[in-house]
């Protein structure tokens, strides 16, 4: 759980940096060439399959853990005044399922359409890539983000991600046995900042694109 | 003061239990268990079966008493067992819901009494230092740093009540197990067997049907001896090392 | 009735080398034979768990029994202050002889020399053993073991683990026991209560237990039976004992012919939290270690005491010159650290004079104000602080030493002991009396042994603080594993016993009948109410001070109460079920007989010694007055429903001179 989680945590800022290029006012050149690079570089391809594997592994592990723990608890209390447990730490499985569902939509909308269909038009005039037909993913994204409901789905997904991270970030360190009087409070603060800033970073993009 | 109780009644593990309402007249100098005594005296006078609950020392040290009071193991006061909880922390007319500790590894025996023998199994799997009587060197042969001894002591204060398991939505016994592992593993005497101990105790814990830790931290809040989840991290560290460490 | 000749079986020879020589020459059981011998151990507190673990290590097949859900819950766990050992780590002149002497003197010269010397001798090994097991004793900055002082001694020989020494020692023994359970050498029976002893041809060969979960009676056979079932202080209902502590295992053995020695020797602990109401179910001890720094006092003037009782004044309102630090005044040499019996009686006297400081009039102050000031000043000086808050610094030092006790006091009373002096009053704590045993810890029934608080042997008429843990572990780790060989060496040809013998069937039938009889009374009063009334009678007539007239009256009252019990007790629930009320009923039934024997013993002992204070026998200054000429003996009682009879073991003192105990 913790190892796959930490891997996924490291993926997020990379993904965010790439996506921020969507906001470059260049009609999508920067973003599309970046997307082309990301889908064609053999090393990145290898890492991305690793990523898919880890997403699925993290999800499966999480569901198994939730099932095991539900069984270990047996019956529930009538009065539940959970102490010290943030709402997110108590609802990690639910948040995880939400995020997974979001990922399915997200992947189906962009990744699947780009890789396995010919619905996207191509551009072959980008500087440095003349003559290569690059799929205009930027266009697909901007079409999607013009629809309010899609923006809302994204925002919901990101809120779920934020809450998932609020617990998950520090928790991963505790599970790996990294607990220290001095450093744990720092990890916790970092984790909280991370859980807020990264999803906000992602959220800015659809909002920005919806309004422009 | 008058209190309205809702108490879990269950004849045994084979039948289903249910809540039953009672009202009790208590005084604020009473301990929570003395309030339960008053209830039971009343039930006996009415020729009814009293509420079964476990208790013994009534000084907060034997770890027998176990009740979930208004959703909290050992009730609302921090760092306090049920027997040391006094009624001055409640108000006249309060509603109090009393339930047994709930976890699959703690099956209900009767009413509020549960079977915690799974804790004994965990200790039997390695919660000791293998030294026969008479083999010991002089007590002062190994000096131990005062702070280190203090840290080991903090973990050793565990009374084996099971509040950590009861508080954990996963029914996990990691705080209990890790407290013993810390107590023994921090001391030079216990270091020798540390790796083997960690592996055996963790595996037994899983086998007994306890859940996995997902770091919610409810256990350390409800622990009447305020044992820290730092111990769980220490155990995780050692467990990872025992699995990936040198082959035996 | 024939007189039983009580042989102490103390080996001959020089006191200091007796045990070593005896150990080196006693009969042994070879390892291959130990495997063939079964031992039953009842009770898994300090004595029982340590004995079970050690005997299993040696190779015996051990069956251990506890009525608790786990061996870790025994009441040894509640001991706070510490454990004595003659290590002389502090270089303050301690020695085996001094610990022996202090124990004999503290016990008011009513214990057996040879047993006490052995106890002092093995005390040092206990510390070594416990350290090796991982018991986190308090340490100095240099990493070595720390010590503190306890009542009745002038050296610092008490090892401690904060205020939880008993817990840590019991967990150590529990872990050693757990190790043997996992190796298969000990078969552990949790939630099993011994309800009777089975004799075959006059030897103890088994027990009948009740499985407390199912209510089933079970038979268990072995070559011998060891009882480590603790003391009987709960006969007083209110005591510092755990709710479940009981006399039944020992008492059932008495009814099968074992002798109960010195049952009237009861220790009343001076520093307990006073009773606050009629609903009270137990009393809580505040460790004796508090008397290292706390000063005991009551107001000099009755008017002040009355005002405090009514809540018009507080302890802090009484000026220094109007306080009577009566222990310091009466016993300048030992001051607040006089032995428990002396401190308790002094508190009673003060309260009897009307100077008590609780609404009930039954409490004295234990004041830490001067300790806080003293420590605060020392701390300010050592840290070089000029305008420091001395009180705060002092409170920090006191908190580091006694924090958990202060916290416990505040939880129970709702008062802050840092700001107001604690209120304390004596309460029943420990019973020095118990099953009569010889030097081998064997009772007069061959094959039946008794360890720890369950026997009578080491503390005489008063136990010193921090000596109960010492005795429990000495008996379990270092005495019984050897001395049991003196009995078992002759049993190696005896095949393992089965429970098919007619003796087992007969005893089981008797137990079943007894339970049925109790259940069938079907009266109207709860077991608890009888227990409470018994306790009141015991406290009134056989408590801190006793007199012949009261004891006679008390005895009759108990007999009447016992009749009423069998006429009107009500036990809800079923026999063959988990039934705590039935458990209580069988225990209280036994207390109702023991209580009578205690009255009788107290009446028979026409002297005052240790915890036994007869108002008729006191010195001009009101101190206990022994009668060494007529009462230097152990009174071992044989029970009979109508007229129990006493057998005497004369106590020989060859190494100490009998003196009037003085702590002045």
mmCIF file of N, CA, C and O in Angstrom, chain C residues 478-539:
data_model
loop_
_atom_site.group_PDB
_atom_site.id
_atom_site.type_symbol
_atom_site.label_atom_id
_atom_site.label_comp_id
_atom_site.label_asym_id
_atom_site.label_seq_id
_atom_site.Cartn_x
_atom_site.Cartn_y
_atom_site.Cartn_z
ATOM 1 N N UNK C 478 12.907 -19.342 43.130
ATOM 2 C CA UNK C 478 14.122 -19.885 43.729
ATOM 3 C C UNK C 478 13.934 -20.879 44.862
ATOM 4 O O UNK C 478 14.909 -21.457 45.326
ATOM 5 N N UNK C 479 12.710 -21.051 45.356
ATOM 6 C CA UNK C 479 12.545 -21.996 46.464
ATOM 7 C C UNK C 479 11.810 -23.262 46.009
ATOM 8 O O UNK C 479 12.386 -24.349 46.017
ATOM 9 N N UNK C 480 10.577 -23.101 45.582
ATOM 10 C CA UNK C 480 9.770 -24.287 45.276
ATOM 11 C C UNK C 480 10.380 -25.171 44.183
ATOM 12 O O UNK C 480 10.304 -26.402 44.278
ATOM 13 N N UNK C 481 11.035 -24.591 43.160
ATOM 14 C CA UNK C 481 11.593 -25.487 42.132
ATOM 15 C C UNK C 481 12.583 -26.492 42.725
ATOM 16 O O UNK C 481 12.745 -27.583 42.198
ATOM 17 N N UNK C 482 13.236 -26.102 43.833
ATOM 18 C CA UNK C 482 14.133 -27.053 44.502
ATOM 19 C C UNK C 482 13.374 -27.928 45.490
ATOM 20 O O UNK C 482 13.461 -29.140 45.472
ATOM 21 N N UNK C 483 12.633 -27.250 46.391
ATOM 22 C CA UNK C 483 12.093 -27.992 47.529
ATOM 23 C C UNK C 483 11.003 -28.977 47.115
ATOM 24 O O UNK C 483 10.747 -29.941 47.832
ATOM 25 N N UNK C 484 10.398 -28.749 45.967
ATOM 26 C CA UNK C 484 9.364 -29.696 45.546
ATOM 27 C C UNK C 484 9.999 -31.060 45.279
ATOM 28 O O UNK C 484 9.353 -32.107 45.387
ATOM 29 N N UNK C 485 11.292 -31.033 44.990
ATOM 30 C CA UNK C 485 12.024 -32.286 44.771
ATOM 31 C C UNK C 485 12.028 -33.179 45.999
ATOM 32 O O UNK C 485 12.077 -34.409 45.880
ATOM 33 N N UNK C 486 11.960 -32.593 47.184
ATOM 34 C CA UNK C 486 11.978 -33.417 48.400
ATOM 35 C C UNK C 486 10.756 -34.324 48.454
ATOM 36 O O UNK C 486 10.800 -35.401 49.024
ATOM 37 N N UNK C 487 9.657 -33.866 47.864
ATOM 38 C CA UNK C 487 8.458 -34.705 47.804
ATOM 39 C C UNK C 487 8.475 -35.587 46.562
ATOM 40 O O UNK C 487 8.241 -36.788 46.621
ATOM 41 N N UNK C 488 8.800 -34.973 45.421
ATOM 42 C CA UNK C 488 8.665 -35.699 44.160
ATOM 43 C C UNK C 488 9.740 -36.768 43.960
ATOM 44 O O UNK C 488 9.528 -37.718 43.193
ATOM 45 N N UNK C 489 10.886 -36.620 44.648
ATOM 46 C CA UNK C 489 11.934 -37.634 44.487
ATOM 47 C C UNK C 489 11.423 -39.023 44.865
ATOM 48 O O UNK C 489 11.876 -40.033 44.318
ATOM 49 N N UNK C 490 10.458 -39.056 45.776
ATOM 50 C CA UNK C 490 9.911 -40.358 46.175
ATOM 51 C C UNK C 490 8.740 -40.791 45.300
ATOM 52 O O UNK C 490 8.113 -41.818 45.537
ATOM 53 N N UNK C 491 8.416 -39.983 44.326
ATOM 54 C CA UNK C 491 7.226 -40.260 43.510
ATOM 55 C C UNK C 491 7.572 -40.724 42.105
ATOM 56 O O UNK C 491 6.691 -40.866 41.271
ATOM 57 N N UNK C 492 8.870 -40.894 41.827
ATOM 58 C CA UNK C 492 9.244 -41.179 40.439
ATOM 59 C C UNK C 492 8.699 -42.503 39.940
ATOM 60 O O UNK C 492 8.563 -42.724 38.749
ATOM 61 N N UNK C 493 8.371 -43.375 40.859
ATOM 62 C CA UNK C 493 7.808 -44.655 40.423
ATOM 63 C C UNK C 493 6.282 -44.615 40.362
ATOM 64 O O UNK C 493 5.645 -45.571 39.940
ATOM 65 N N UNK C 494 5.709 -43.513 40.823
ATOM 66 C CA UNK C 494 4.251 -43.411 40.804
ATOM 67 C C UNK C 494 3.809 -43.054 39.387
ATOM 68 O O UNK C 494 4.219 -42.029 38.860
ATOM 69 N N UNK C 495 3.003 -43.898 38.757
ATOM 70 C CA UNK C 495 2.558 -43.568 37.395
ATOM 71 C C UNK C 495 1.649 -42.339 37.407
ATOM 72 O O UNK C 495 1.095 -41.988 38.452
ATOM 73 N N UNK C 496 1.527 -41.727 36.262
ATOM 74 C CA UNK C 496 0.659 -40.544 36.157
ATOM 75 C C UNK C 496 -0.738 -40.902 36.634
ATOM 76 O O UNK C 496 -1.242 -41.986 36.368
ATOM 77 N N UNK C 497 -1.357 -39.983 37.354
ATOM 78 C CA UNK C 497 -2.687 -40.264 37.882
ATOM 79 C C UNK C 497 -3.748 -40.004 36.829
ATOM 80 O O UNK C 497 -3.615 -39.094 36.013
ATOM 81 N N UNK C 498 -4.782 -40.805 36.865
ATOM 82 C CA UNK C 498 -5.913 -40.498 35.997
ATOM 83 C C UNK C 498 -7.036 -39.989 36.886
ATOM 84 O O UNK C 498 -7.022 -40.169 38.096
ATOM 85 N N UNK C 499 -8.002 -39.354 36.244
ATOM 86 C CA UNK C 499 -9.090 -38.781 37.028
ATOM 87 C C UNK C 499 -10.231 -39.784 37.212
ATOM 88 O O UNK C 499 -11.308 -39.417 37.648
ATOM 89 N N UNK C 500 -9.948 -41.039 36.875
ATOM 90 C CA UNK C 500 -11.005 -42.054 37.035
ATOM 91 C C UNK C 500 -11.121 -42.553 38.465
ATOM 92 O O UNK C 500 -12.085 -43.231 38.816
ATOM 93 N N UNK C 501 -10.127 -42.240 39.282
ATOM 94 C CA UNK C 501 -10.135 -42.751 40.651
ATOM 95 C C UNK C 501 -11.417 -42.350 41.372
ATOM 96 O O UNK C 501 -11.955 -41.263 41.125
ATOM 97 N N UNK C 502 -11.921 -43.241 42.233
ATOM 98 C CA UNK C 502 -13.186 -42.931 42.927
ATOM 99 C C UNK C 502 -13.100 -41.658 43.765
ATOM 100 O O UNK C 502 -14.105 -40.968 43.945
ATOM 101 N N UNK C 503 -11.882 -41.321 44.236
ATOM 102 C CA UNK C 503 -11.725 -40.097 45.036
ATOM 103 C C UNK C 503 -12.149 -38.858 44.232
ATOM 104 O O UNK C 503 -12.758 -37.943 44.775
ATOM 105 N N UNK C 504 -11.792 -38.845 42.949
ATOM 106 C CA UNK C 504 -12.165 -37.699 42.113
ATOM 107 C C UNK C 504 -13.681 -37.615 41.964
ATOM 108 O O UNK C 504 -14.266 -36.534 42.075
ATOM 109 N N UNK C 505 -14.292 -38.765 41.704
ATOM 110 C CA UNK C 505 -15.749 -38.776 41.521
ATOM 111 C C UNK C 505 -16.447 -38.276 42.780
ATOM 112 O O UNK C 505 -17.385 -37.476 42.712
ATOM 113 N N UNK C 506 -15.928 -38.704 43.913
ATOM 114 C CA UNK C 506 -16.558 -38.350 45.182
ATOM 115 C C UNK C 506 -16.457 -36.839 45.450
ATOM 116 O O UNK C 506 -17.443 -36.185 45.783
ATOM 117 N N UNK C 507 -15.252 -36.301 45.257
ATOM 118 C CA UNK C 507 -15.084 -34.866 45.524
ATOM 119 C C UNK C 507 -15.893 -34.044 44.521
ATOM 120 O O UNK C 507 -16.516 -33.042 44.872
ATOM 121 N N UNK C 508 -15.897 -34.486 43.276
ATOM 122 C CA UNK C 508 -16.671 -33.731 42.284
ATOM 123 C C UNK C 508 -18.157 -33.702 42.658
ATOM 124 O O UNK C 508 -18.818 -32.674 42.540
ATOM 125 N N UNK C 509 -18.628 -34.852 43.150
ATOM 126 C CA UNK C 509 -20.033 -34.917 43.561
ATOM 127 C C UNK C 509 -20.310 -33.926 44.705
ATOM 128 O O UNK C 509 -21.308 -33.200 44.708
ATOM 129 N N UNK C 510 -19.376 -33.880 45.653
ATOM 130 C CA UNK C 510 -19.559 -32.957 46.779
ATOM 131 C C UNK C 510 -19.591 -31.502 46.314
ATOM 132 O O UNK C 510 -20.384 -30.695 46.814
ATOM 133 N N UNK C 511 -18.709 -31.176 45.354
ATOM 134 C CA UNK C 511 -18.692 -29.798 44.846
ATOM 135 C C UNK C 511 -20.018 -29.472 44.164
ATOM 136 O O UNK C 511 -20.619 -28.414 44.402
ATOM 137 N N UNK C 512 -20.471 -30.393 43.336
ATOM 138 C CA UNK C 512 -21.729 -30.171 42.622
ATOM 139 C C UNK C 512 -22.875 -29.961 43.614
ATOM 140 O O UNK C 512 -23.715 -29.069 43.436
ATOM 141 N N UNK C 513 -22.873 -30.738 44.672
ATOM 142 C CA UNK C 513 -23.928 -30.598 45.689
ATOM 143 C C UNK C 513 -23.865 -29.242 46.375
ATOM 144 O O UNK C 513 -24.881 -28.615 46.658
ATOM 145 N N UNK C 514 -22.642 -28.828 46.658
ATOM 146 C CA UNK C 514 -22.465 -27.546 47.345
ATOM 147 C C UNK C 514 -23.019 -26.399 46.487
ATOM 148 O O UNK C 514 -23.694 -25.502 46.979
ATOM 149 N N UNK C 515 -22.711 -26.461 45.204
ATOM 150 C CA UNK C 515 -23.189 -25.404 44.297
ATOM 151 C C UNK C 515 -24.711 -25.431 44.213
ATOM 152 O O UNK C 515 -25.380 -24.399 44.299
ATOM 153 N N UNK C 516 -25.223 -26.648 44.091
ATOM 154 C CA UNK C 516 -26.669 -26.805 43.990
ATOM 155 C C UNK C 516 -27.365 -26.276 45.239
ATOM 156 O O UNK C 516 -28.401 -25.612 45.171
ATOM 157 N N UNK C 517 -26.744 -26.548 46.383
ATOM 158 C CA UNK C 517 -27.320 -26.104 47.643
ATOM 159 C C UNK C 517 -27.420 -24.576 47.672
ATOM 160 O O UNK C 517 -28.449 -24.008 48.039
ATOM 161 N N UNK C 518 -26.333 -23.913 47.235
ATOM 162 C CA UNK C 518 -26.340 -22.447 47.215
ATOM 163 C C UNK C 518 -27.411 -21.925 46.273
ATOM 164 O O UNK C 518 -28.171 -21.019 46.600
ATOM 165 N N UNK C 519 -27.466 -22.513 45.110
ATOM 166 C CA UNK C 519 -28.404 -22.045 44.091
ATOM 167 C C UNK C 519 -29.851 -22.253 44.552
ATOM 168 O O UNK C 519 -30.722 -21.416 44.309
ATOM 169 N N UNK C 520 -30.058 -23.370 45.231
ATOM 170 C CA UNK C 520 -31.429 -23.711 45.624
ATOM 171 C C UNK C 520 -31.964 -22.926 46.811
ATOM 172 O O UNK C 520 -33.135 -22.997 47.129
ATOM 173 N N UNK C 521 -31.102 -22.180 47.478
ATOM 174 C CA UNK C 521 -31.607 -21.340 48.577
ATOM 175 C C UNK C 521 -32.679 -20.399 48.015
ATOM 176 O O UNK C 521 -33.741 -20.214 48.608
ATOM 177 N N UNK C 522 -32.327 -19.821 46.839
ATOM 178 C CA UNK C 522 -33.295 -18.984 46.121
ATOM 179 C C UNK C 522 -33.983 -17.973 47.015
ATOM 180 O O UNK C 522 -35.207 -17.809 46.984
ATOM 181 N N UNK C 523 -33.188 -17.304 47.827
ATOM 182 C CA UNK C 523 -33.741 -16.340 48.773
ATOM 183 C C UNK C 523 -33.952 -14.982 48.163
ATOM 184 O O UNK C 523 -34.296 -14.866 46.983
ATOM 185 N N UNK C 524 -33.683 -13.927 48.949
ATOM 186 C CA UNK C 524 -34.009 -12.595 48.443
ATOM 187 C C UNK C 524 -32.850 -11.610 48.504
ATOM 188 O O UNK C 524 -32.966 -10.499 48.001
ATOM 189 N N UNK C 525 -31.721 -11.996 49.126
ATOM 190 C CA UNK C 525 -30.641 -11.014 49.247
ATOM 191 C C UNK C 525 -29.473 -11.384 48.335
ATOM 192 O O UNK C 525 -29.161 -12.556 48.159
ATOM 193 N N UNK C 526 -28.808 -10.340 47.829
ATOM 194 C CA UNK C 526 -27.698 -10.586 46.901
ATOM 195 C C UNK C 526 -26.453 -11.053 47.655
ATOM 196 O O UNK C 526 -26.291 -10.802 48.853
ATOM 197 N N UNK C 527 -25.590 -11.740 46.939
ATOM 198 C CA UNK C 527 -24.334 -12.201 47.518
ATOM 199 C C UNK C 527 -23.539 -10.995 48.025
ATOM 200 O O UNK C 527 -22.955 -11.006 49.108
ATOM 201 N N UNK C 528 -23.552 -9.939 47.209
ATOM 202 C CA UNK C 528 -22.812 -8.731 47.546
ATOM 203 C C UNK C 528 -23.236 -8.167 48.907
ATOM 204 O O UNK C 528 -22.400 -7.743 49.699
ATOM 205 N N UNK C 529 -24.525 -8.197 49.174
ATOM 206 C CA UNK C 529 -24.998 -7.603 50.424
ATOM 207 C C UNK C 529 -24.487 -8.398 51.625
ATOM 208 O O UNK C 529 -24.156 -7.817 52.662
ATOM 209 N N UNK C 530 -24.403 -9.718 51.468
ATOM 210 C CA UNK C 530 -23.842 -10.527 52.572
ATOM 211 C C UNK C 530 -22.355 -10.220 52.750
ATOM 212 O O UNK C 530 -21.866 -10.099 53.871
ATOM 213 N N UNK C 531 -21.690 -10.109 51.621
ATOM 214 C CA UNK C 531 -20.255 -9.837 51.686
ATOM 215 C C UNK C 531 -19.993 -8.504 52.388
ATOM 216 O O UNK C 531 -19.116 -8.377 53.236
ATOM 217 N N UNK C 532 -20.801 -7.524 52.037
ATOM 218 C CA UNK C 532 -20.628 -6.196 52.636
ATOM 219 C C UNK C 532 -20.849 -6.249 54.140
ATOM 220 O O UNK C 532 -20.092 -5.672 54.918
ATOM 221 N N UNK C 533 -21.867 -6.991 54.543
ATOM 222 C CA UNK C 533 -22.146 -7.088 55.990
ATOM 223 C C UNK C 533 -21.037 -7.836 56.707
ATOM 224 O O UNK C 533 -20.646 -7.478 57.818
ATOM 225 N N UNK C 534 -20.532 -8.880 56.083
ATOM 226 C CA UNK C 534 -19.416 -9.619 56.679
ATOM 227 C C UNK C 534 -18.229 -8.677 56.876
ATOM 228 O O UNK C 534 -17.588 -8.650 57.939
ATOM 229 N N UNK C 535 -17.972 -7.871 55.843
ATOM 230 C CA UNK C 535 -16.855 -6.936 55.913
ATOM 231 C C UNK C 535 -17.011 -5.958 57.073
ATOM 232 O O UNK C 535 -16.048 -5.665 57.782
ATOM 233 N N UNK C 536 -18.230 -5.470 57.252
ATOM 234 C CA UNK C 536 -18.450 -4.513 58.348
ATOM 235 C C UNK C 536 -18.177 -5.163 59.703
ATOM 236 O O UNK C 536 -17.563 -4.558 60.581
ATOM 237 N N UNK C 537 -18.619 -6.402 59.856
ATOM 238 C CA UNK C 537 -18.373 -7.107 61.128
ATOM 239 C C UNK C 537 -16.870 -7.281 61.337
ATOM 240 O O UNK C 537 -16.335 -7.012 62.420
ATOM 241 N N UNK C 538 -16.186 -7.707 60.305
ATOM 242 C CA UNK C 538 -14.745 -7.955 60.411
ATOM 243 C C UNK C 538 -14.004 -6.669 60.771
ATOM 244 O O UNK C 538 -13.120 -6.651 61.613
ATOM 245 N N UNK C 539 -14.360 -5.580 60.089
ATOM 246 C CA UNK C 539 -13.658 -4.308 60.312
ATOM 247 C C UNK C 539 -13.931 -3.789 61.718
ATOM 248 O O UNK C 539 -13.039 -3.302 62.406
#
